[in-house]
Tab-separated table of C-alpha atoms in Angstrom:
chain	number	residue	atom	x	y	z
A	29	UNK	CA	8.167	-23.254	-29.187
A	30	UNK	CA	10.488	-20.279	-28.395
A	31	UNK	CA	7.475	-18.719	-26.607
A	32	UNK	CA	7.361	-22.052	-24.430
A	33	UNK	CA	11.127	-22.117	-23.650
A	34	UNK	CA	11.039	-19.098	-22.324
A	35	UNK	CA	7.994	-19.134	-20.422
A	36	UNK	CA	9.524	-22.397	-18.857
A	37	UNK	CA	12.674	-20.554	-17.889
A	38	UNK	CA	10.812	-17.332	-16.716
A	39	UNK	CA	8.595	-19.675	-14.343
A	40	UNK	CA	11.752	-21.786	-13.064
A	41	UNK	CA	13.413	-19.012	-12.320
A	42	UNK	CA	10.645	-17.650	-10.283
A	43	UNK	CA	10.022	-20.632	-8.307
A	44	UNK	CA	13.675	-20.849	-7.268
A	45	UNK	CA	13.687	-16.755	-6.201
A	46	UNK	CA	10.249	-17.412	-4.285
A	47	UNK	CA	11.415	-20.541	-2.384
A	48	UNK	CA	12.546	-18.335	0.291
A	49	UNK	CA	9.217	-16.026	0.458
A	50	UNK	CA	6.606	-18.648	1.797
A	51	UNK	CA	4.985	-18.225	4.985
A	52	UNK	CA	7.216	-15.099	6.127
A	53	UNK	CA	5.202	-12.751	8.091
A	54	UNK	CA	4.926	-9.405	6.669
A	55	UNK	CA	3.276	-6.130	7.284
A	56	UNK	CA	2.140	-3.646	4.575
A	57	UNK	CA	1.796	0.106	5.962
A	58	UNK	CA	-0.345	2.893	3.968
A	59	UNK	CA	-3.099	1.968	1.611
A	60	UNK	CA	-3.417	-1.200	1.982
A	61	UNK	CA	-3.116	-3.698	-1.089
A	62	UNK	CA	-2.156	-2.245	-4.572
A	63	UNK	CA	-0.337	-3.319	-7.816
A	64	UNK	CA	2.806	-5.433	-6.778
A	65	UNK	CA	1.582	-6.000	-3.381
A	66	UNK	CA	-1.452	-7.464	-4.420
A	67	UNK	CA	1.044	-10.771	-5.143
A	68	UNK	CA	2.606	-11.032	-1.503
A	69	UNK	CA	-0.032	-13.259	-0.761
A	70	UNK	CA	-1.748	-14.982	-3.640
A	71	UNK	CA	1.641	-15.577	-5.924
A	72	UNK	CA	4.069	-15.652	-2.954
A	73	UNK	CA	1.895	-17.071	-0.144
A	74	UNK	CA	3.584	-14.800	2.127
A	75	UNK	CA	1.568	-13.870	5.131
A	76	UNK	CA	0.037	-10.896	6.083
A	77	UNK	CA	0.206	-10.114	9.601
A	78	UNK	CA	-0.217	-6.721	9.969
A	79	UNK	CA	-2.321	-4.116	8.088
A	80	UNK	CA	-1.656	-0.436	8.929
A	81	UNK	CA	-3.931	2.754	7.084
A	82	UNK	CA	-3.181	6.265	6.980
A	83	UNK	CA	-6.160	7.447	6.569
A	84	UNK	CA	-6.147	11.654	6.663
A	85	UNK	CA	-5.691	11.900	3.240
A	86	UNK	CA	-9.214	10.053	2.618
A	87	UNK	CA	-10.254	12.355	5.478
A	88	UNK	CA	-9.078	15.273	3.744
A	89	UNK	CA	-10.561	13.888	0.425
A	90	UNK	CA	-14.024	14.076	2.142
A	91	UNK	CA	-13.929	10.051	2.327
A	92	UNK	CA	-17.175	9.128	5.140
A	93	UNK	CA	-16.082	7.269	7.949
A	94	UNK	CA	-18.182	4.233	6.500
A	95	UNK	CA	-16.699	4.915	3.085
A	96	UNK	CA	-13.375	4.235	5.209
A	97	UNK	CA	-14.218	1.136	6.575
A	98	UNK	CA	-15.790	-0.279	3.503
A	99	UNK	CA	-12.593	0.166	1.790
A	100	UNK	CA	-10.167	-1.035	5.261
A	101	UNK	CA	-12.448	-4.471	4.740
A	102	UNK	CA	-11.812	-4.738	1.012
A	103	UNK	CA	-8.419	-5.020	2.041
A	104	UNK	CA	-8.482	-7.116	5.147
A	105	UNK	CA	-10.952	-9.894	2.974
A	106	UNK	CA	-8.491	-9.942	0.242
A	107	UNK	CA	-5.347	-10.875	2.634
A	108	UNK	CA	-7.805	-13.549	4.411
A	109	UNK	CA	-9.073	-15.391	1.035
A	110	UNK	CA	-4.946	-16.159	0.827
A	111	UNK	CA	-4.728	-17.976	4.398
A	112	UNK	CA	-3.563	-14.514	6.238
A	113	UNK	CA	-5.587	-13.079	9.195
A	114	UNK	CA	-4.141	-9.690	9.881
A	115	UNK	CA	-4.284	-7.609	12.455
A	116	UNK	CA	-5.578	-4.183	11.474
A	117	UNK	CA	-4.150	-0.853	12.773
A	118	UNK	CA	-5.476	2.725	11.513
A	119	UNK	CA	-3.819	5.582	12.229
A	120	UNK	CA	-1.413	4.334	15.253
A	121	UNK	CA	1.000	5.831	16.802
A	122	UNK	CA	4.678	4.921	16.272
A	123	UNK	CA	4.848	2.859	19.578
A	124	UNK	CA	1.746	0.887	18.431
A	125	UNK	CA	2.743	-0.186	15.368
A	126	UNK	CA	6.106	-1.468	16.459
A	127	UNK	CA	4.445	-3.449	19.673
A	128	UNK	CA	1.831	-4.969	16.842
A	129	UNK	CA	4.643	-6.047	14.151
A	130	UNK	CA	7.035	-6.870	17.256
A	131	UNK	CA	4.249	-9.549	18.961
A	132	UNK	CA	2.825	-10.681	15.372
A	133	UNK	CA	6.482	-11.651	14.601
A	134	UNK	CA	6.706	-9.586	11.608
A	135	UNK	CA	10.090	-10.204	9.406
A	136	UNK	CA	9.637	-7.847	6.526
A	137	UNK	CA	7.620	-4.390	6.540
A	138	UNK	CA	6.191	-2.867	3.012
A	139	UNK	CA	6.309	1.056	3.569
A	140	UNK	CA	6.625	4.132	2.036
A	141	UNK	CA	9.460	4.939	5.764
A	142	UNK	CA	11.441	2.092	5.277
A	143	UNK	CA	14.575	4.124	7.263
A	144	UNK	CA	11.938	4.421	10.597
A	145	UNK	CA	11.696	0.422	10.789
A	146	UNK	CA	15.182	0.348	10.064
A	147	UNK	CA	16.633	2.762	12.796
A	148	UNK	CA	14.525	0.110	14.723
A	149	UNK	CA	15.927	-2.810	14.239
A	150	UNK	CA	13.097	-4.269	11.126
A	151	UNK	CA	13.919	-4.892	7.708
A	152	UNK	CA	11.627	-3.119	5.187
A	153	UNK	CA	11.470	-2.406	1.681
A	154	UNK	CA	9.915	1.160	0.318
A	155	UNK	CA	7.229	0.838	-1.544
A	156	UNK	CA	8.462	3.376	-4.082
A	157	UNK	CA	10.888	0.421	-5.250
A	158	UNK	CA	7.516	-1.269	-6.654
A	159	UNK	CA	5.836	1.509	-8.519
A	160	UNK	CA	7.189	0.748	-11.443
A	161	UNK	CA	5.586	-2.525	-11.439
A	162	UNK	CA	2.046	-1.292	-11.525
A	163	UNK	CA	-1.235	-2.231	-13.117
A	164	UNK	CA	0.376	-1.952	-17.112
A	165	UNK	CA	3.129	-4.473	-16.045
A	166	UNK	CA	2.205	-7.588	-18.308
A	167	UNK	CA	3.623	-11.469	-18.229
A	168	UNK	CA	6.065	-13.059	-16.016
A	169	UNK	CA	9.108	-11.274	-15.233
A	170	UNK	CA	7.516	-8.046	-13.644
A	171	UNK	CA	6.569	-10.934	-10.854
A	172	UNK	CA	10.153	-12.285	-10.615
A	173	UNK	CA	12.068	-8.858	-9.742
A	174	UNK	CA	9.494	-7.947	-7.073
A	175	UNK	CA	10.021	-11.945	-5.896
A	176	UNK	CA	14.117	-10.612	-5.835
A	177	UNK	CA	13.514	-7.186	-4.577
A	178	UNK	CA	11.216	-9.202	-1.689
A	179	UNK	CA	14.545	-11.778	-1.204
A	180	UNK	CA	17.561	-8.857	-1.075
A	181	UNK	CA	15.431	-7.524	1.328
A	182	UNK	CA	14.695	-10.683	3.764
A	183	UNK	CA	18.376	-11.414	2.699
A	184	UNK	CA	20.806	-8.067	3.599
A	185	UNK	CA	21.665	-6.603	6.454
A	186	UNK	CA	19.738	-3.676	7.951
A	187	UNK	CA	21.260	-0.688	6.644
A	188	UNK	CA	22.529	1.704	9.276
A	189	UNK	CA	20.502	4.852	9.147
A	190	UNK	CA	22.270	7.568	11.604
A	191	UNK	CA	21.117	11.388	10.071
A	192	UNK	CA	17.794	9.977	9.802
A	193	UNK	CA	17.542	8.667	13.069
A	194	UNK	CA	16.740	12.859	13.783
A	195	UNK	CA	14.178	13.175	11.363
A	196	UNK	CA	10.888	14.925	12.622
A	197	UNK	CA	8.009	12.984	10.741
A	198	UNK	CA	4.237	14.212	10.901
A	199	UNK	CA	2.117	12.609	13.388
A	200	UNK	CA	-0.859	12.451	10.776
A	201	UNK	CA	1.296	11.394	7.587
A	202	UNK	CA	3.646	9.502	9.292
A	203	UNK	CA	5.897	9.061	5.755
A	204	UNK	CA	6.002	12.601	5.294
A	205	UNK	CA	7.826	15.619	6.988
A	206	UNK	CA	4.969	17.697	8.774
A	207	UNK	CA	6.029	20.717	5.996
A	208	UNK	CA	5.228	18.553	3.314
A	209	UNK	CA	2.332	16.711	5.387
A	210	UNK	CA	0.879	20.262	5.685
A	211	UNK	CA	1.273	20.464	1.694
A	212	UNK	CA	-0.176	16.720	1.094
A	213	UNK	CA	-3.651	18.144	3.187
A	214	UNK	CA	-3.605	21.501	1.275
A	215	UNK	CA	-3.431	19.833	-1.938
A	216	UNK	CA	-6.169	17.320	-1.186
A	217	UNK	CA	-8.669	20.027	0.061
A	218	UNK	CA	-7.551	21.748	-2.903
A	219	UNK	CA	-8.895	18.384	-5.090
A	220	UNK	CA	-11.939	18.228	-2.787
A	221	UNK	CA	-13.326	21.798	-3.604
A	222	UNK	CA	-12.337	21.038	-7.205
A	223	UNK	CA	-14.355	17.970	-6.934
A	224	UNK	CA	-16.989	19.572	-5.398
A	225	UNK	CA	-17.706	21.786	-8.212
A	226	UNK	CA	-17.308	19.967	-10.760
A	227	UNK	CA	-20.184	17.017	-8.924
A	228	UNK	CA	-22.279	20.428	-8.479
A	229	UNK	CA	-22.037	21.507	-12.468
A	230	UNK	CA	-22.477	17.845	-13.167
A	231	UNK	CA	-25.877	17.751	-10.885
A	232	UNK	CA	-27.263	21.325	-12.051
A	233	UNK	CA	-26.798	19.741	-15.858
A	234	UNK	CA	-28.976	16.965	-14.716
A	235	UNK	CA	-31.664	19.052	-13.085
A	236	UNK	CA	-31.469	21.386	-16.408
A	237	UNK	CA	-32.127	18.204	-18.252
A	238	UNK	CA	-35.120	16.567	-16.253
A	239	UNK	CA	-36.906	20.492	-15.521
A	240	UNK	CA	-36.585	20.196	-19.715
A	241	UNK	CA	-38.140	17.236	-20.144
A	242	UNK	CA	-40.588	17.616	-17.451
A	243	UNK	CA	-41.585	20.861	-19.460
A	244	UNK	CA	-41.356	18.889	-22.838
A	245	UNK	CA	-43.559	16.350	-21.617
């Protein structure tokens, strides 16, 4: 019964934060869909309007360009099974992803550069606000502070960013200084040649194995 009572109060309290989510246009830049942002459209029914992928990192990874696209789609078919039909930007340039969220009538922008859409004149939320709401989050109330992170948000003012209006950003990670862009790509090569060896110790075991057997047999 206690369980109940509180589940009941948990749920009220999240339809009364989420009242004020429903059918605003929104725009998630980087990945795509992931943890908390997963529930933007399915638990909020917020729509998505505007998909935007960095993809060098991938690149860098050794991701193929079809290996890209499979993934982009994933994305893209998850936002549409919720009612949204975003439009789908990779890579763009600053200019072309404030003309897309500026004609799709975007009102909230999910980002890991929250301060570049607000020197703008967007609200946004960083992304790094959700990460502690990942995939080990259980029950209700994990889903009821993203609802009121999501609501401050649509809610406050745009803060006033003035040093950062300066800030040189990479053209490649856009979220990212190009020093530490130029670190991010080192340190994913780095992961690809370690990857690389270990899949070609992996595949020499496995021709060991079979040339064994083959010899066995």
């Amino acid at each position: 019964d206690a369980l109940k009572r509180r589940l009941a109060l948990v749920k009220e309290e999240l339809d009364k934060v989420k009242e004020g989510l429903k059918g605003v246009k929104v725009a998630i830049e980087g990945l795509g869909f992931s943890g908390a942002t997963t529930l933007l459209p399915r638990e909020f029914e917020m729509k998505i309007s505007v998909l935007i992928f960095w993809t060098t990192i991938f690149k860098t990874l050794g991701l193929s360009e079809k290996a890209l696209e499979k993934r982009i789609n994933i994305h893209v078919e998850y936002a549409r099974r919720y009612g949204s039909d975003p439009k789908v930007l990779i890579d763009p340039s600053p200019d072309e992803a404030l003309r897309a969220i500026k004609a799709e009538g975007v009102k909230l922008i999910l980002t890991r550069r929250a301060y570049f859409y607000h020197v703008h004149g967007f609200k946004a939320v960083d992304l790094s606000q959700m990460l502690k709401f990942g995939h080990f989050s259980i029950g209700m109330r994990p889903t009821v502070e993203i609802a009121k992170i999501l609501r401050r948000a649509l809610d406050s003012k745009i803060p006033a960013r003035p040093i950062l209006k300066g800030l040189e950003t990479s053209s490649e990670i856009p979220y990212l200084t190009p020093q530490w862009a130029h670190l991010a790509k080192l340190f994913s090569m780095n992961r690809r040649g370690m990857l690389a060896e270990t899949l070609d110790k992996e595949m020499a075991k496995i021709v060991e194995m079979e040339v064994e057997e083959a010899l066995y047999i």
